[in-house]
Amino acid sequence: MSNVIELNKDPMDEASLWITRLDRGLSEQEQVELKIWLQASQTHVDTFMQLVKLWDKMESLSQLSELFPHKPQPVPSNKAPIFAWAASFIFASLISVGLWLNADIFFGQDTIQVVQFNSDYETKIGEQSTFFLQDKTRIKLNTNSLVRVTYTDKQRVFELLRGEMHVVVAHNKRKPLSVYAGANIIQAVGTAFNVELGSEEVELIVTDGKVLVSDLNSQSVAPLKLKNVYLSPKSFAVSKGQKAQLKARNTSIIGSDKGKLASDLAWQQGNLIFRGESLFDAMQEVSRYTNYQFDFGDEDTKSLQIAGLFKTSDISGLLAALETNFNVVFKKMSSNKIRLSKKPLTE
């Protein structure tokens, strides 16, 4: 089954797009395409005319005399209050049906963004999945993750709502890709990077190219209403092989050690690599991949340093390895709780 999602074209969406084209003038080819679209369905004609009248584009139909042979009726000079009322009514109606924030057209003061694609991608606890988008951008989601993807005619917006993902960005200078994670914006044109959303911070690892980082406070409007969708070239930059810690108004490079970065990215191969972390920290990471929660018999067990490679899907194997290699035994306390403690010394 393919993960590529085909766009479902709605008559209102297409009619709205034709209105924007009509406003700036149609080319001969576009006139032909509009004619074909209108002739395909009476619903297309009705929807198109509704929007033409609403947005006061009747005079613009003069260039389509073949399709609309009757000269449009002139609009009285006192039309402004009428159309202001109509626009207000439609605006209120859009809000009432939940279309203003989720609509396929977003009207800002100076710009319009046409949403071409919108979908959520999600993994369950212990699950990892790869998704290919229509522009060949690739997303790999780690366990228990959720990302909302929106493509408009000006940009590609990824909202990481939970968990961790690695993105290989298809190159497109005209449409930057921006990841919104916590209070941060990470933007790339064509590169690859890993983003993990924590409770208090965001960790970013760039695996190819360079990305720019800014914070949400730098924007005064919602991402789908931005006039300029590009971050400033002076934004904080993170390059290939660097790991950054992102906090509101406090972004810093925290590492570039290849071995440590490889450990951080091992989840993409279904592995967990520990290089001297405490057992407590290691099991906090393991908890992301299972419904089990872990507690510890004493502080010595908690602070025990461990190292090794383990499979994220093999929790039983990990517990057995802890007993064999680190003298740590486990006891199942309930259906979802396991206690770890050091094996008692035998005489």
mmCIF file of C-alpha atoms in Angstrom:
data_model
loop_
_atom_site.group_PDB
_atom_site.id
_atom_site.type_symbol
_atom_site.label_atom_id
_atom_site.label_comp_id
_atom_site.label_asym_id
_atom_site.label_seq_id
_atom_site.Cartn_x
_atom_site.Cartn_y
_atom_site.Cartn_z
ATOM 1 C CA MET A 1 0.000 0.000 0.000
ATOM 2 C CA SER A 2 1.454 3.344 -1.014
ATOM 3 C CA ASN A 3 1.985 6.118 1.515
ATOM 4 C CA VAL A 4 1.633 8.763 -1.177
ATOM 5 C CA ILE A 5 -1.654 10.579 -0.675
ATOM 6 C CA GLU A 6 -3.586 11.706 -3.719
ATOM 7 C CA LEU A 7 -5.255 15.107 -3.458
ATOM 8 C CA ASN A 8 -9.050 15.145 -3.415
ATOM 9 C CA LYS A 9 -10.128 18.194 -5.386
ATOM 10 C CA ASP A 10 -13.166 19.973 -4.034
ATOM 11 C CA PRO A 11 -15.208 22.269 -6.359
ATOM 12 C CA MET A 12 -14.982 25.120 -3.838
ATOM 13 C CA ASP A 13 -11.193 24.730 -3.662
ATOM 14 C CA GLU A 14 -10.813 24.774 -7.433
ATOM 15 C CA ALA A 15 -13.260 27.638 -7.873
ATOM 16 C CA SER A 16 -11.329 29.686 -5.315
ATOM 17 C CA LEU A 17 -8.111 29.048 -7.212
ATOM 18 C CA TRP A 18 -9.735 30.166 -10.469
ATOM 19 C CA ILE A 19 -10.913 33.384 -8.797
ATOM 20 C CA THR A 20 -7.358 34.256 -7.789
ATOM 21 C CA ARG A 21 -6.194 33.613 -11.361
ATOM 22 C CA LEU A 22 -9.076 35.609 -12.783
ATOM 23 C CA ASP A 23 -8.133 38.539 -10.593
ATOM 24 C CA ARG A 24 -4.673 38.860 -12.143
ATOM 25 C CA GLY A 25 -5.831 37.912 -15.663
ATOM 26 C CA LEU A 26 -6.012 34.549 -17.402
ATOM 27 C CA SER A 27 -3.633 33.422 -20.116
ATOM 28 C CA GLU A 28 -5.094 31.874 -23.271
ATOM 29 C CA GLN A 29 -4.160 28.408 -22.017
ATOM 30 C CA GLU A 30 -5.807 29.081 -18.656
ATOM 31 C CA GLN A 31 -8.977 30.270 -20.410
ATOM 32 C CA VAL A 32 -9.104 26.931 -22.225
ATOM 33 C CA GLU A 33 -8.535 25.039 -18.974
ATOM 34 C CA LEU A 34 -11.242 27.030 -17.181
ATOM 35 C CA LYS A 35 -13.673 26.330 -20.021
ATOM 36 C CA ILE A 36 -12.989 22.599 -19.749
ATOM 37 C CA TRP A 37 -13.407 22.691 -15.972
ATOM 38 C CA LEU A 38 -16.710 24.598 -16.156
ATOM 39 C CA GLN A 39 -18.121 22.300 -18.829
ATOM 40 C CA ALA A 40 -17.305 19.242 -16.735
ATOM 41 C CA SER A 41 -20.024 19.894 -14.165
ATOM 42 C CA GLN A 42 -22.916 22.228 -13.416
ATOM 43 C CA THR A 43 -21.669 22.212 -9.817
ATOM 44 C CA HIS A 44 -18.448 23.779 -11.073
ATOM 45 C CA VAL A 45 -20.411 26.562 -12.794
ATOM 46 C CA ASP A 46 -22.637 27.243 -9.782
ATOM 47 C CA THR A 47 -19.729 27.292 -7.311
ATOM 48 C CA PHE A 48 -17.626 29.493 -9.573
ATOM 49 C CA MET A 49 -20.426 32.038 -10.071
ATOM 50 C CA GLN A 50 -21.150 32.171 -6.341
ATOM 51 C CA LEU A 51 -17.561 33.202 -5.648
ATOM 52 C CA VAL A 52 -17.483 35.619 -8.600
ATOM 53 C CA LYS A 53 -20.478 37.461 -7.207
ATOM 54 C CA LEU A 54 -19.268 37.327 -3.623
ATOM 55 C CA TRP A 55 -15.863 38.815 -4.376
ATOM 56 C CA ASP A 56 -17.200 41.311 -6.923
ATOM 57 C CA LYS A 57 -15.420 39.885 -9.974
ATOM 58 C CA MET A 58 -18.300 40.183 -12.461
ATOM 59 C CA GLU A 59 -16.447 42.720 -14.595
ATOM 60 C CA SER A 60 -13.531 40.296 -14.887
ATOM 61 C CA LEU A 61 -15.768 37.897 -16.815
ATOM 62 C CA SER A 62 -15.594 40.183 -19.866
ATOM 63 C CA GLN A 63 -12.495 38.282 -20.992
ATOM 64 C CA LEU A 64 -14.591 35.112 -21.010
ATOM 65 C CA SER A 65 -17.259 36.286 -23.443
ATOM 66 C CA GLU A 66 -17.424 32.854 -25.104
ATOM 67 C CA LEU A 67 -18.444 31.252 -21.836
ATOM 68 C CA PHE A 68 -20.480 34.182 -20.511
ATOM 69 C CA PRO A 69 -21.992 35.925 -23.598
ATOM 70 C CA HIS A 70 -24.323 38.140 -21.600
ATOM 71 C CA LYS A 71 -22.728 41.376 -20.482
ATOM 72 C CA PRO A 72 -22.544 41.505 -16.687
ATOM 73 C CA GLN A 73 -24.904 43.959 -15.059
ATOM 74 C CA PRO A 74 -23.131 47.043 -13.680
ATOM 75 C CA VAL A 75 -22.937 47.184 -9.920
ATOM 76 C CA PRO A 76 -24.536 50.273 -8.306
ATOM 77 C CA SER A 77 -22.163 52.836 -6.829
ATOM 78 C CA ASN A 78 -23.550 52.190 -3.355
ATOM 79 C CA LYS A 79 -22.545 48.517 -3.521
ATOM 80 C CA ALA A 80 -19.827 48.846 -0.869
ATOM 81 C CA PRO A 81 -22.086 48.399 2.184
ATOM 82 C CA ILE A 82 -23.834 45.470 0.520
ATOM 83 C CA PHE A 83 -20.622 43.662 -0.304
ATOM 84 C CA ALA A 84 -19.103 44.521 3.062
ATOM 85 C CA TRP A 85 -22.124 42.888 4.689
ATOM 86 C CA ALA A 86 -21.882 39.879 2.346
ATOM 87 C CA ALA A 87 -18.174 39.432 3.030
ATOM 88 C CA SER A 88 -18.809 39.643 6.777
ATOM 89 C CA PHE A 89 -21.581 37.096 6.495
ATOM 90 C CA ILE A 90 -19.409 34.648 4.563
ATOM 91 C CA PHE A 91 -16.517 35.196 6.976
ATOM 92 C CA ALA A 92 -18.790 34.366 9.913
ATOM 93 C CA SER A 93 -20.143 31.335 8.053
ATOM 94 C CA LEU A 94 -16.635 30.035 7.401
ATOM 95 C CA ILE A 95 -15.820 30.273 11.076
ATOM 96 C CA SER A 96 -19.058 28.582 12.085
ATOM 97 C CA VAL A 97 -18.312 25.501 9.988
ATOM 98 C CA GLY A 98 -14.673 25.365 11.044
ATOM 99 C CA LEU A 99 -13.259 26.313 7.666
ATOM 100 C CA TRP A 100 -11.367 29.485 8.454
ATOM 101 C CA LEU A 101 -8.406 27.801 10.120
ATOM 102 C CA ASN A 102 -8.659 24.569 8.129
ATOM 103 C CA ALA A 103 -9.812 25.933 4.801
ATOM 104 C CA ASP A 104 -7.997 25.476 1.540
ATOM 105 C CA ILE A 105 -7.572 29.235 1.174
ATOM 106 C CA PHE A 106 -6.224 31.485 3.897
ATOM 107 C CA PHE A 107 -6.835 35.202 3.475
ATOM 108 C CA GLY A 108 -4.326 37.519 5.157
ATOM 109 C CA GLN A 109 -4.153 41.271 4.887
ATOM 110 C CA ASP A 110 -1.548 41.153 2.137
ATOM 111 C CA THR A 111 -1.448 37.594 0.914
ATOM 112 C CA ILE A 112 -3.369 34.441 0.082
ATOM 113 C CA GLN A 113 -1.995 30.948 0.607
ATOM 114 C CA VAL A 114 -3.697 28.102 -1.174
ATOM 115 C CA VAL A 115 -3.464 24.835 0.732
ATOM 116 C CA GLN A 116 -2.657 22.054 -1.688
ATOM 117 C CA PHE A 117 -2.249 19.212 0.780
ATOM 118 C CA ASN A 118 -2.866 18.532 4.463
ATOM 119 C CA SER A 119 -2.471 15.325 6.463
ATOM 120 C CA ASP A 120 -1.431 13.952 9.855
ATOM 121 C CA TYR A 121 1.124 11.156 10.233
ATOM 122 C CA GLU A 122 1.351 9.180 13.450
ATOM 123 C CA THR A 123 3.071 6.191 15.063
ATOM 124 C CA LYS A 124 2.046 4.197 18.110
ATOM 125 C CA ILE A 125 4.280 3.259 21.038
ATOM 126 C CA GLY A 126 6.978 0.902 19.755
ATOM 127 C CA GLU A 127 6.197 1.669 16.113
ATOM 128 C CA GLN A 128 8.447 3.360 13.543
ATOM 129 C CA SER A 129 7.241 4.294 10.053
ATOM 130 C CA THR A 130 8.502 6.024 6.924
ATOM 131 C CA PHE A 131 6.237 8.218 4.784
ATOM 132 C CA PHE A 132 6.940 9.538 1.288
ATOM 133 C CA LEU A 133 5.226 12.787 0.306
ATOM 134 C CA GLN A 134 4.241 13.863 -3.197
ATOM 135 C CA ASP A 135 7.306 16.113 -3.646
ATOM 136 C CA LYS A 136 9.598 13.189 -2.636
ATOM 137 C CA THR A 137 10.261 14.590 0.823
ATOM 138 C CA ARG A 138 10.682 11.646 3.203
ATOM 139 C CA ILE A 139 9.634 11.536 6.867
ATOM 140 C CA LYS A 140 10.632 8.815 9.290
ATOM 141 C CA LEU A 141 8.734 8.886 12.569
ATOM 142 C CA ASN A 142 10.063 7.358 15.748
ATOM 143 C CA THR A 143 7.899 5.707 18.388
ATOM 144 C CA ASN A 144 4.774 7.517 19.634
ATOM 145 C CA SER A 145 5.125 10.503 17.283
ATOM 146 C CA LEU A 146 2.716 12.807 15.479
ATOM 147 C CA VAL A 147 3.375 15.377 12.755
ATOM 148 C CA ARG A 148 0.903 17.528 10.822
ATOM 149 C CA VAL A 149 1.960 18.321 7.252
ATOM 150 C CA THR A 150 0.525 21.212 5.228
ATOM 151 C CA TYR A 151 1.668 22.191 1.724
ATOM 152 C CA THR A 152 0.584 25.550 0.315
ATOM 153 C CA ASP A 153 1.475 27.352 -2.887
ATOM 154 C CA LYS A 154 4.231 29.207 -0.964
ATOM 155 C CA GLN A 155 5.659 26.852 1.645
ATOM 156 C CA ARG A 156 5.740 23.430 3.289
ATOM 157 C CA VAL A 157 4.780 23.415 6.983
ATOM 158 C CA PHE A 158 5.478 20.501 9.344
ATOM 159 C CA GLU A 159 4.090 20.777 12.888
ATOM 160 C CA LEU A 160 5.755 18.226 15.179
ATOM 161 C CA LEU A 161 3.128 17.721 17.860
ATOM 162 C CA ARG A 162 4.703 14.730 19.625
ATOM 163 C CA GLY A 163 7.818 12.598 19.494
ATOM 164 C CA GLU A 164 10.690 12.516 17.035
ATOM 165 C CA MET A 165 11.203 12.530 13.282
ATOM 166 C CA HIS A 166 13.916 12.566 10.645
ATOM 167 C CA VAL A 167 13.169 14.565 7.491
ATOM 168 C CA VAL A 168 14.924 14.301 4.131
ATOM 169 C CA VAL A 169 13.778 17.473 2.394
ATOM 170 C CA ALA A 170 13.162 17.509 -1.353
ATOM 171 C CA HIS A 171 14.946 20.542 -2.814
ATOM 172 C CA ASN A 172 12.623 23.403 -3.731
ATOM 173 C CA LYS A 173 13.893 26.992 -3.477
ATOM 174 C CA ARG A 174 10.428 28.393 -4.142
ATOM 175 C CA LYS A 175 8.851 26.497 -1.237
ATOM 176 C CA PRO A 176 10.920 26.337 1.943
ATOM 177 C CA LEU A 177 10.093 23.601 4.434
ATOM 178 C CA SER A 178 9.543 24.807 8.000
ATOM 179 C CA VAL A 179 9.244 22.537 11.019
ATOM 180 C CA TYR A 180 7.368 23.997 13.986
ATOM 181 C CA ALA A 181 8.451 22.239 17.183
ATOM 182 C CA GLY A 182 7.730 23.692 20.599
ATOM 183 C CA ALA A 183 8.506 27.402 20.404
ATOM 184 C CA ASN A 184 10.914 26.958 17.507
ATOM 185 C CA ILE A 185 10.958 27.150 13.720
ATOM 186 C CA ILE A 186 13.474 25.054 11.782
ATOM 187 C CA GLN A 187 13.676 25.869 8.084
ATOM 188 C CA ALA A 188 15.386 24.198 5.134
ATOM 189 C CA VAL A 189 15.206 24.290 1.361
ATOM 190 C CA GLY A 190 16.805 20.932 0.616
ATOM 191 C CA THR A 191 18.636 19.081 3.390
ATOM 192 C CA ALA A 192 18.132 16.418 6.091
ATOM 193 C CA PHE A 193 17.742 16.724 9.842
ATOM 194 C CA ASN A 194 16.399 15.044 12.974
ATOM 195 C CA VAL A 195 14.037 16.760 15.440
ATOM 196 C CA GLU A 196 13.030 15.465 18.868
ATOM 197 C CA LEU A 197 10.361 17.290 20.842
ATOM 198 C CA GLY A 198 11.033 17.113 24.580
ATOM 199 C CA SER A 199 8.968 18.407 27.481
ATOM 200 C CA GLU A 200 11.182 21.470 27.980
ATOM 201 C CA GLU A 201 13.374 21.654 24.878
ATOM 202 C CA VAL A 202 13.853 20.525 21.308
ATOM 203 C CA GLU A 203 16.920 18.653 20.074
ATOM 204 C CA LEU A 204 18.017 19.157 16.488
ATOM 205 C CA ILE A 205 20.645 17.149 14.595
ATOM 206 C CA VAL A 206 21.494 18.136 11.026
ATOM 207 C CA THR A 207 22.566 15.111 8.969
ATOM 208 C CA ASP A 208 22.983 16.921 5.642
ATOM 209 C CA GLY A 209 23.243 20.546 4.529
ATOM 210 C CA LYS A 210 22.290 23.444 6.794
ATOM 211 C CA VAL A 211 19.108 24.671 8.455
ATOM 212 C CA LEU A 212 18.058 27.989 9.963
ATOM 213 C CA VAL A 213 16.447 28.264 13.378
ATOM 214 C CA SER A 214 14.231 30.977 14.821
ATOM 215 C CA ASP A 215 11.540 31.237 17.466
ATOM 216 C CA LEU A 216 7.807 31.761 17.162
ATOM 217 C CA ASN A 217 8.034 35.194 18.750
ATOM 218 C CA SER A 218 9.676 36.420 15.533
ATOM 219 C CA GLN A 219 6.353 35.930 13.723
ATOM 220 C CA SER A 220 3.346 38.147 14.266
ATOM 221 C CA VAL A 221 0.926 36.037 12.203
ATOM 222 C CA ALA A 222 0.072 32.363 11.770
ATOM 223 C CA PRO A 223 2.329 30.401 9.373
ATOM 224 C CA LEU A 224 -0.374 30.059 6.730
ATOM 225 C CA LYS A 225 -0.924 33.826 6.624
ATOM 226 C CA LEU A 226 2.709 34.861 6.277
ATOM 227 C CA LYS A 227 3.553 37.291 3.515
ATOM 228 C CA ASN A 228 7.242 36.355 3.606
ATOM 229 C CA VAL A 229 7.615 32.641 4.338
ATOM 230 C CA TYR A 230 11.428 32.712 4.504
ATOM 231 C CA LEU A 231 13.386 33.047 7.732
ATOM 232 C CA SER A 232 15.984 35.786 7.809
ATOM 233 C CA PRO A 233 19.409 34.701 6.460
ATOM 234 C CA LYS A 234 20.761 36.059 9.763
ATOM 235 C CA SER A 235 18.837 33.408 11.732
ATOM 236 C CA PHE A 236 20.788 30.933 13.858
ATOM 237 C CA ALA A 237 22.356 28.313 11.546
ATOM 238 C CA VAL A 238 23.011 24.644 12.305
ATOM 239 C CA SER A 239 25.164 22.705 9.848
ATOM 240 C CA LYS A 240 25.762 19.053 8.978
ATOM 241 C CA GLY A 241 27.204 17.065 11.868
ATOM 242 C CA GLN A 242 26.019 19.471 14.555
ATOM 243 C CA LYS A 243 23.538 18.940 17.369
ATOM 244 C CA ALA A 244 21.651 21.898 18.793
ATOM 245 C CA GLN A 245 19.477 22.387 21.835
ATOM 246 C CA LEU A 246 16.549 24.680 21.110
ATOM 247 C CA LYS A 247 14.810 26.629 23.831
ATOM 248 C CA ALA A 248 12.721 29.770 23.575
ATOM 249 C CA ARG A 249 15.175 32.613 22.877
ATOM 250 C CA ASN A 250 18.101 30.316 23.721
ATOM 251 C CA THR A 251 19.479 28.112 20.947
ATOM 252 C CA SER A 252 22.979 26.628 21.192
ATOM 253 C CA ILE A 253 25.191 24.002 19.596
ATOM 254 C CA ILE A 254 25.732 21.247 22.158
ATOM 255 C CA GLY A 255 27.702 18.637 20.246
ATOM 256 C CA SER A 256 29.391 17.401 17.088
ATOM 257 C CA ASP A 257 30.955 14.123 18.272
ATOM 258 C CA LYS A 258 30.295 11.593 15.507
ATOM 259 C CA GLY A 259 29.969 8.661 17.887
ATOM 260 C CA LYS A 260 27.421 10.421 20.076
ATOM 261 C CA LEU A 261 25.444 11.638 17.069
ATOM 262 C CA ALA A 262 25.392 8.090 15.676
ATOM 263 C CA SER A 263 23.952 6.902 18.999
ATOM 264 C CA ASP A 264 21.276 9.594 18.900
ATOM 265 C CA LEU A 265 20.275 8.560 15.378
ATOM 266 C CA ALA A 266 20.465 4.781 15.897
ATOM 267 C CA TRP A 267 16.672 4.612 16.310
ATOM 268 C CA GLN A 268 16.379 4.914 12.538
ATOM 269 C CA GLN A 269 17.837 1.411 12.254
ATOM 270 C CA GLY A 270 15.682 0.165 15.125
ATOM 271 C CA ASN A 271 18.555 0.280 17.622
ATOM 272 C CA LEU A 272 19.341 1.855 20.968
ATOM 273 C CA ILE A 273 23.015 2.560 21.659
ATOM 274 C CA PHE A 274 24.225 3.446 25.147
ATOM 275 C CA ARG A 275 27.733 4.727 25.757
ATOM 276 C CA GLY A 276 28.078 4.980 29.514
ATOM 277 C CA GLU A 277 24.692 6.506 30.382
ATOM 278 C CA SER A 278 23.219 5.791 33.802
ATOM 279 C CA LEU A 279 20.740 2.942 33.969
ATOM 280 C CA PHE A 280 18.080 5.481 34.938
ATOM 281 C CA ASP A 281 18.669 7.592 31.792
ATOM 282 C CA ALA A 282 18.899 4.491 29.605
ATOM 283 C CA MET A 283 15.586 3.093 30.849
ATOM 284 C CA GLN A 284 13.933 6.489 30.394
ATOM 285 C CA GLU A 285 14.821 6.141 26.713
ATOM 286 C CA VAL A 286 13.689 2.501 26.616
ATOM 287 C CA SER A 287 10.316 3.558 28.074
ATOM 288 C CA ARG A 288 9.543 5.415 24.847
ATOM 289 C CA TYR A 289 9.364 2.084 23.001
ATOM 290 C CA THR A 290 7.242 0.066 25.411
ATOM 291 C CA ASN A 291 4.204 0.371 27.643
ATOM 292 C CA TYR A 292 6.317 -0.744 30.601
ATOM 293 C CA GLN A 293 7.490 1.719 33.238
ATOM 294 C CA PHE A 294 10.647 1.051 35.237
ATOM 295 C CA ASP A 295 11.618 1.782 38.822
ATOM 296 C CA PHE A 296 14.780 0.933 40.728
ATOM 297 C CA GLY A 297 15.595 -0.958 43.883
ATOM 298 C CA ASP A 298 18.157 1.560 45.108
ATOM 299 C CA GLU A 299 20.244 4.546 44.070
ATOM 300 C CA ASP A 300 23.273 2.389 43.200
ATOM 301 C CA THR A 301 21.197 0.535 40.614
ATOM 302 C CA LYS A 302 19.847 3.798 39.298
ATOM 303 C CA SER A 303 23.294 5.302 38.748
ATOM 304 C CA LEU A 304 24.904 2.177 37.280
ATOM 305 C CA GLN A 305 26.566 3.008 33.950
ATOM 306 C CA ILE A 306 25.781 0.768 31.003
ATOM 307 C CA ALA A 307 26.952 0.440 27.406
ATOM 308 C CA GLY A 308 25.856 -1.622 24.434
ATOM 309 C CA LEU A 309 23.541 -1.913 21.438
ATOM 310 C CA PHE A 310 19.981 -3.109 21.892
ATOM 311 C CA LYS A 311 16.999 -3.526 19.581
ATOM 312 C CA THR A 312 14.078 -1.202 20.273
ATOM 313 C CA SER A 313 11.659 -4.048 19.524
ATOM 314 C CA ASP A 314 13.323 -6.536 21.897
ATOM 315 C CA ILE A 315 12.729 -5.381 25.465
ATOM 316 C CA SER A 316 13.015 -8.957 26.769
ATOM 317 C CA GLY A 317 16.446 -9.277 25.169
ATOM 318 C CA LEU A 318 17.541 -5.992 26.725
ATOM 319 C CA LEU A 319 16.476 -7.136 30.215
ATOM 320 C CA ALA A 320 18.303 -10.426 29.740
ATOM 321 C CA ALA A 321 21.442 -8.556 28.624
ATOM 322 C CA LEU A 322 21.276 -6.349 31.715
ATOM 323 C CA GLU A 323 21.271 -9.440 33.914
ATOM 324 C CA THR A 324 24.059 -11.195 32.021
ATOM 325 C CA ASN A 325 26.393 -8.237 31.509
ATOM 326 C CA PHE A 326 25.585 -5.844 34.359
ATOM 327 C CA ASN A 327 24.190 -8.085 37.136
ATOM 328 C CA VAL A 328 20.868 -6.255 37.060
ATOM 329 C CA VAL A 329 17.806 -8.405 37.665
ATOM 330 C CA PHE A 330 14.212 -7.455 36.996
ATOM 331 C CA LYS A 331 10.913 -8.245 38.656
ATOM 332 C CA LYS A 332 7.501 -7.624 37.168
ATOM 333 C CA MET A 333 5.544 -5.659 39.764
ATOM 334 C CA SER A 334 2.311 -5.248 37.767
ATOM 335 C CA SER A 335 1.047 -5.562 34.223
ATOM 336 C CA ASN A 336 3.034 -2.507 33.137
ATOM 337 C CA LYS A 337 5.656 -1.949 35.832
ATOM 338 C CA ILE A 338 9.113 -3.546 36.181
ATOM 339 C CA ARG A 339 11.578 -3.086 39.030
ATOM 340 C CA LEU A 340 15.301 -3.249 38.348
ATOM 341 C CA SER A 341 17.831 -4.004 41.053
ATOM 342 C CA LYS A 342 21.377 -5.236 41.407
ATOM 343 C CA LYS A 343 21.740 -9.002 41.739
ATOM 344 C CA PRO A 344 22.594 -9.874 45.332
ATOM 345 C CA LEU A 345 26.100 -11.233 45.899
ATOM 346 C CA THR A 346 26.304 -14.968 46.598
ATOM 347 C CA GLU A 347 28.686 -16.373 49.122
#
